[in-house]
PDB file of C-alpha atoms in Angstrom:
ATOM      1  CA  UNK A   3     -56.115  93.873 -58.431  1.00 84.00           C
ATOM      2  CA  UNK A   4     -58.375  93.907 -55.383  1.00 85.00           C
ATOM      3  CA  UNK A   5     -57.467  90.307 -54.539  1.00 86.00           C
ATOM      4  CA  UNK A   6     -53.741  91.052 -54.615  1.00 88.00           C
ATOM      5  CA  UNK A   7     -54.111  94.051 -52.364  1.00 89.00           C
ATOM      6  CA  UNK A   8     -56.259  92.097 -49.921  1.00 90.00           C
ATOM      7  CA  UNK A   9     -53.745  89.246 -49.772  1.00 91.00           C
ATOM      8  CA  UNK A  10     -50.949  91.724 -49.021  1.00 92.00           C
ATOM      9  CA  UNK A  11     -52.912  93.410 -46.224  1.00 92.00           C
ATOM     10  CA  UNK A  12     -51.236  91.604 -43.270  1.00 92.00           C
ATOM     11  CA  UNK A  13     -47.799  92.534 -44.622  1.00 94.00           C
ATOM     12  CA  UNK A  14     -48.714  96.183 -45.207  1.00 95.00           C
ATOM     13  CA  UNK A  15     -50.228  96.306 -41.720  1.00 95.00           C
ATOM     14  CA  UNK A  16     -47.092  94.746 -40.240  1.00 95.00           C
ATOM     15  CA  UNK A  17     -44.879  97.328 -41.961  1.00 96.00           C
ATOM     16  CA  UNK A  18     -47.218 100.132 -40.849  1.00 97.00           C
ATOM     17  CA  UNK A  19     -47.022  98.873 -37.254  1.00 97.00           C
ATOM     18  CA  UNK A  20     -43.228  98.683 -37.362  1.00 97.00           C
ATOM     19  CA  UNK A  21     -42.810 102.225 -38.755  1.00 97.00           C
ATOM     20  CA  UNK A  22     -45.286 103.753 -36.301  1.00 98.00           C
ATOM     21  CA  UNK A  23     -43.706 101.866 -33.388  1.00 98.00           C
ATOM     22  CA  UNK A  24     -40.176 102.885 -34.390  1.00 98.00           C
ATOM     23  CA  UNK A  25     -41.070 106.562 -34.741  1.00 97.00           C
ATOM     24  CA  UNK A  26     -42.998 106.524 -31.458  1.00 98.00           C
ATOM     25  CA  UNK A  27     -40.104 104.826 -29.629  1.00 98.00           C
ATOM     26  CA  UNK A  28     -37.633 107.341 -31.101  1.00 96.00           C
ATOM     27  CA  UNK A  29     -39.778 110.194 -29.799  1.00 94.00           C
ATOM     28  CA  UNK A  30     -39.685 108.649 -26.329  1.00 95.00           C
ATOM     29  CA  UNK A  31     -35.926 107.980 -26.557  1.00 95.00           C
ATOM     30  CA  UNK A  32     -35.318 111.621 -27.451  1.00 95.00           C
ATOM     31  CA  UNK A  33     -37.300 112.895 -24.467  1.00 93.00           C
ATOM     32  CA  UNK A  34     -36.206 110.269 -21.955  1.00 93.00           C
ATOM     33  CA  UNK A  35     -32.603 109.500 -22.947  1.00 93.00           C
ATOM     34  CA  UNK A  36     -31.547 112.614 -24.854  1.00 93.00           C
ATOM     35  CA  UNK A  37     -30.979 110.672 -28.086  1.00 93.00           C
ATOM     36  CA  UNK A  38     -31.502 112.187 -31.554  1.00 92.00           C
ATOM     37  CA  UNK A  39     -30.884 115.679 -30.239  1.00 90.00           C
ATOM     38  CA  UNK A  40     -32.955 115.231 -27.099  1.00 89.00           C
ATOM     39  CA  UNK A  41     -36.059 117.096 -26.074  1.00 85.00           C
ATOM     40  CA  UNK A  42     -34.624 120.545 -26.734  1.00 83.00           C
ATOM     41  CA  UNK A  43     -32.352 119.754 -29.678  1.00 85.00           C
ATOM     42  CA  UNK A  44     -29.238 119.936 -27.470  1.00 86.00           C
ATOM     43  CA  UNK A  45     -29.429 116.488 -25.889  1.00 89.00           C
ATOM     44  CA  UNK A  46     -31.671 117.571 -23.030  1.00 89.00           C
ATOM     45  CA  UNK A  47     -34.048 115.196 -21.297  1.00 92.00           C
ATOM     46  CA  UNK A  48     -37.215 115.586 -19.282  1.00 91.00           C
ATOM     47  CA  UNK A  49     -36.822 115.596 -15.511  1.00 90.00           C
ATOM     48  CA  UNK A  50     -37.321 112.158 -13.968  1.00 91.00           C
ATOM     49  CA  UNK A  51     -40.814 111.797 -12.555  1.00 90.00           C
ATOM     50  CA  UNK A  52     -42.052 115.122 -13.971  1.00 89.00           C
ATOM     51  CA  UNK A  53     -45.772 115.008 -14.718  1.00 89.00           C
ATOM     52  CA  UNK A  54     -46.821 114.447 -17.486  1.00 91.00           C
ATOM     53  CA  UNK A  55     -43.685 114.670 -19.666  1.00 92.00           C
ATOM     54  CA  UNK A  56     -41.596 111.935 -18.060  1.00 94.00           C
ATOM     55  CA  UNK A  57     -44.508 109.484 -17.941  1.00 96.00           C
ATOM     56  CA  UNK A  58     -45.389 110.252 -21.561  1.00 95.00           C
ATOM     57  CA  UNK A  59     -41.777 109.599 -22.580  1.00 96.00           C
ATOM     58  CA  UNK A  60     -41.799 106.225 -20.796  1.00 97.00           C
ATOM     59  CA  UNK A  61     -45.055 105.279 -22.526  1.00 98.00           C
ATOM     60  CA  UNK A  62     -43.598 106.392 -25.865  1.00 97.00           C
ATOM     61  CA  UNK A  63     -40.357 104.438 -25.447  1.00 97.00           C
ATOM     62  CA  UNK A  64     -41.805 101.237 -23.981  1.00 98.00           C
ATOM     63  CA  UNK A  65     -45.065 101.297 -25.945  1.00 98.00           C
ATOM     64  CA  UNK A  66     -43.314 102.159 -29.186  1.00 98.00           C
ATOM     65  CA  UNK A  67     -40.827  99.331 -28.703  1.00 98.00           C
ATOM     66  CA  UNK A  68     -43.611  96.826 -27.977  1.00 98.00           C
ATOM     67  CA  UNK A  69     -45.569  97.990 -31.023  1.00 97.00           C
ATOM     68  CA  UNK A  70     -42.408  97.853 -33.161  1.00 97.00           C
ATOM     69  CA  UNK A  71     -41.787  94.258 -32.095  1.00 97.00           C
ATOM     70  CA  UNK A  72     -45.443  93.311 -32.348  1.00 96.00           C
ATOM     71  CA  UNK A  73     -45.471  92.103 -28.755  1.00 96.00           C
ATOM     72  CA  UNK A  74     -48.642  92.794 -26.738  1.00 95.00           C
ATOM     73  CA  UNK A  75     -49.511  95.086 -29.625  1.00 96.00           C
ATOM     74  CA  UNK A  76     -53.138  95.722 -28.790  1.00 96.00           C
ATOM     75  CA  UNK A  77     -52.509  96.577 -25.129  1.00 97.00           C
ATOM     76  CA  UNK A  78     -49.458  98.750 -25.872  1.00 98.00           C
ATOM     77  CA  UNK A  79     -51.295 100.553 -28.671  1.00 98.00           C
ATOM     78  CA  UNK A  80     -54.312 101.159 -26.425  1.00 98.00           C
ATOM     79  CA  UNK A  81     -52.179 102.794 -23.729  1.00 98.00           C
ATOM     80  CA  UNK A  82     -50.182 104.774 -26.313  1.00 98.00           C
ATOM     81  CA  UNK A  83     -53.362 105.974 -28.012  1.00 98.00           C
ATOM     82  CA  UNK A  84     -54.753 107.166 -24.697  1.00 98.00           C
ATOM     83  CA  UNK A  85     -51.512 108.947 -23.851  1.00 97.00           C
ATOM     84  CA  UNK A  86     -51.581 110.776 -27.169  1.00 97.00           C
ATOM     85  CA  UNK A  87     -55.248 111.701 -26.742  1.00 97.00           C
ATOM     86  CA  UNK A  88     -54.361 113.141 -23.340  1.00 97.00           C
ATOM     87  CA  UNK A  89     -51.420 115.021 -24.874  1.00 95.00           C
ATOM     88  CA  UNK A  90     -53.607 116.473 -27.586  1.00 96.00           C
ATOM     89  CA  UNK A  91     -56.493 117.591 -25.397  1.00 96.00           C
ATOM     90  CA  UNK A  92     -54.436 118.828 -22.419  1.00 95.00           C
ATOM     91  CA  UNK A  93     -51.402 120.325 -24.172  1.00 93.00           C
ATOM     92  CA  UNK A  94     -52.360 121.251 -27.731  1.00 95.00           C
ATOM     93  CA  UNK A  95     -56.112 121.769 -27.965  1.00 94.00           C
ATOM     94  CA  UNK A  96     -56.309 124.580 -25.362  1.00 95.00           C
ATOM     95  CA  UNK A  97     -54.057 126.687 -27.640  1.00 95.00           C
ATOM     96  CA  UNK A  98     -56.380 126.473 -30.674  1.00 94.00           C
ATOM     97  CA  UNK A  99     -59.132 124.279 -32.095  1.00 90.00           C
ATOM     98  CA  UNK A 100     -57.430 122.714 -35.128  1.00 93.00           C
ATOM     99  CA  UNK A 101     -54.279 120.551 -34.958  1.00 94.00           C
ATOM    100  CA  UNK A 102     -52.614 122.630 -37.678  1.00 94.00           C
ATOM    101  CA  UNK A 103     -53.078 125.731 -35.524  1.00 96.00           C
ATOM    102  CA  UNK A 104     -52.047 124.219 -32.177  1.00 96.00           C
ATOM    103  CA  UNK A 105     -49.114 122.076 -33.447  1.00 94.00           C
ATOM    104  CA  UNK A 106     -50.882 118.916 -32.338  1.00 95.00           C
ATOM    105  CA  UNK A 107     -50.699 117.035 -35.652  1.00 96.00           C
ATOM    106  CA  UNK A 108     -48.188 114.531 -34.291  1.00 95.00           C
ATOM    107  CA  UNK A 109     -50.213 113.754 -31.182  1.00 96.00           C
ATOM    108  CA  UNK A 110     -53.417 113.393 -33.225  1.00 97.00           C
ATOM    109  CA  UNK A 111     -51.774 111.152 -35.831  1.00 97.00           C
ATOM    110  CA  UNK A 112     -50.117 108.913 -33.228  1.00 98.00           C
ATOM    111  CA  UNK A 113     -53.402 108.700 -31.319  1.00 97.00           C
ATOM    112  CA  UNK A 114     -55.347 107.514 -34.358  1.00 98.00           C
ATOM    113  CA  UNK A 115     -52.566 105.266 -35.704  1.00 98.00           C
ATOM    114  CA  UNK A 116     -52.266 103.494 -32.362  1.00 98.00           C
ATOM    115  CA  UNK A 117     -56.050 103.315 -32.069  1.00 98.00           C
ATOM    116  CA  UNK A 118     -56.163 101.540 -35.430  1.00 97.00           C
ATOM    117  CA  UNK A 119     -53.615  98.991 -34.175  1.00 97.00           C
ATOM    118  CA  UNK A 120     -55.823  98.240 -31.165  1.00 97.00           C
ATOM    119  CA  UNK A 121     -58.399  96.826 -33.581  1.00 96.00           C
ATOM    120  CA  UNK A 122     -56.161  95.324 -36.258  1.00 94.00           C
ATOM    121  CA  UNK A 123     -53.493  93.723 -34.105  1.00 92.00           C
ATOM    122  CA  UNK A 124     -49.904  93.255 -35.158  1.00 91.00           C
ATOM    123  CA  UNK A 125     -50.351  92.020 -38.715  1.00 89.00           C
ATOM    124  CA  UNK A 126     -47.463  90.104 -40.257  1.00 90.00           C
ATOM    125  CA  UNK A 127     -43.947  90.064 -38.807  1.00 90.00           C
ATOM    126  CA  UNK A 128     -45.137  90.480 -35.204  1.00 92.00           C
ATOM    127  CA  UNK A 129     -44.052  88.454 -32.206  1.00 92.00           C
ATOM    128  CA  UNK A 130     -47.721  88.189 -31.187  1.00 88.00           C
ATOM    129  CA  UNK A 131     -48.425  86.112 -34.277  1.00 86.00           C
ATOM    130  CA  UNK A 132     -45.313  83.974 -33.795  1.00 85.00           C
ATOM    131  CA  UNK A 133     -46.189  83.221 -30.163  1.00 86.00           C
ATOM    132  CA  UNK A 134     -49.804  82.426 -31.062  1.00 84.00           C
ATOM    133  CA  UNK A 135     -48.619  80.040 -33.785  1.00 83.00           C
ATOM    134  CA  UNK A 136     -46.316  78.254 -31.334  1.00 84.00           C
ATOM    135  CA  UNK A 137     -49.072  77.965 -28.735  1.00 84.00           C
ATOM    136  CA  UNK A 138     -51.547  76.525 -31.227  1.00 83.00           C
ATOM    137  CA  UNK A 139     -48.925  74.028 -32.474  1.00 82.00           C
ATOM    138  CA  UNK A 140     -48.312  72.929 -28.881  1.00 80.00           C
ATOM    139  CA  UNK A 141     -52.035  72.455 -28.247  1.00 79.00           C
ATOM    140  CA  UNK A 142     -52.616  70.477 -31.433  1.00 72.00           C
ATOM    141  CA  UNK A 143     -49.965  67.855 -30.572  1.00 65.00           C
ATOM    142  CA  UNK A 144     -51.437  64.686 -29.064  1.00 62.00           C
ATOM    143  CA  UNK A 145     -50.634  64.227 -25.409  1.00 57.00           C
ATOM    144  CA  UNK A 146     -48.206  61.466 -24.581  1.00 62.00           C
ATOM    145  CA  UNK A 147     -49.967  58.441 -23.217  1.00 62.00           C
ATOM    146  CA  UNK A 148     -48.249  56.586 -20.424  1.00 61.00           C
ATOM    147  CA  UNK A 149     -49.521  53.293 -19.069  1.00 60.00           C
ATOM    148  CA  UNK A 150     -51.047  53.398 -15.637  1.00 62.00           C
ATOM    149  CA  UNK A 151     -49.449  50.983 -13.196  1.00 63.00           C
ATOM    150  CA  UNK A 152     -51.747  49.189 -10.845  1.00 57.00           C
TER     151      UNK A 152
END
């Protein structure tokens, strides 16, 4: 049983990454573009350039999309994790100590989920892995030898 679960780990990690990235990108799309009911439930968006909401929405949309695709996963997840840590400690934590009391469960969960992806990478199904495979195949091909004319 343990061997089967271990062999499926890259696939489970890839699915985890895709779900977390999709949900994170949807959160950013709601705030930035007014999709899925928008920020206020009526299609509203955050004001362009407003600190920190607009910047957080950009990080959520772009970072979530990169994580979803598995492209630059570690860097995108690092920035997203930091943004969610900032959101938790600056927005939620001053209201109460525990996430359940200050409504910061989402920020805390996204922070730790993205932090995990910093260390694990994209897993299966990611563009990072596909690009790395192509690069290693290119490097392993013997270089063409052309005669040198004197």
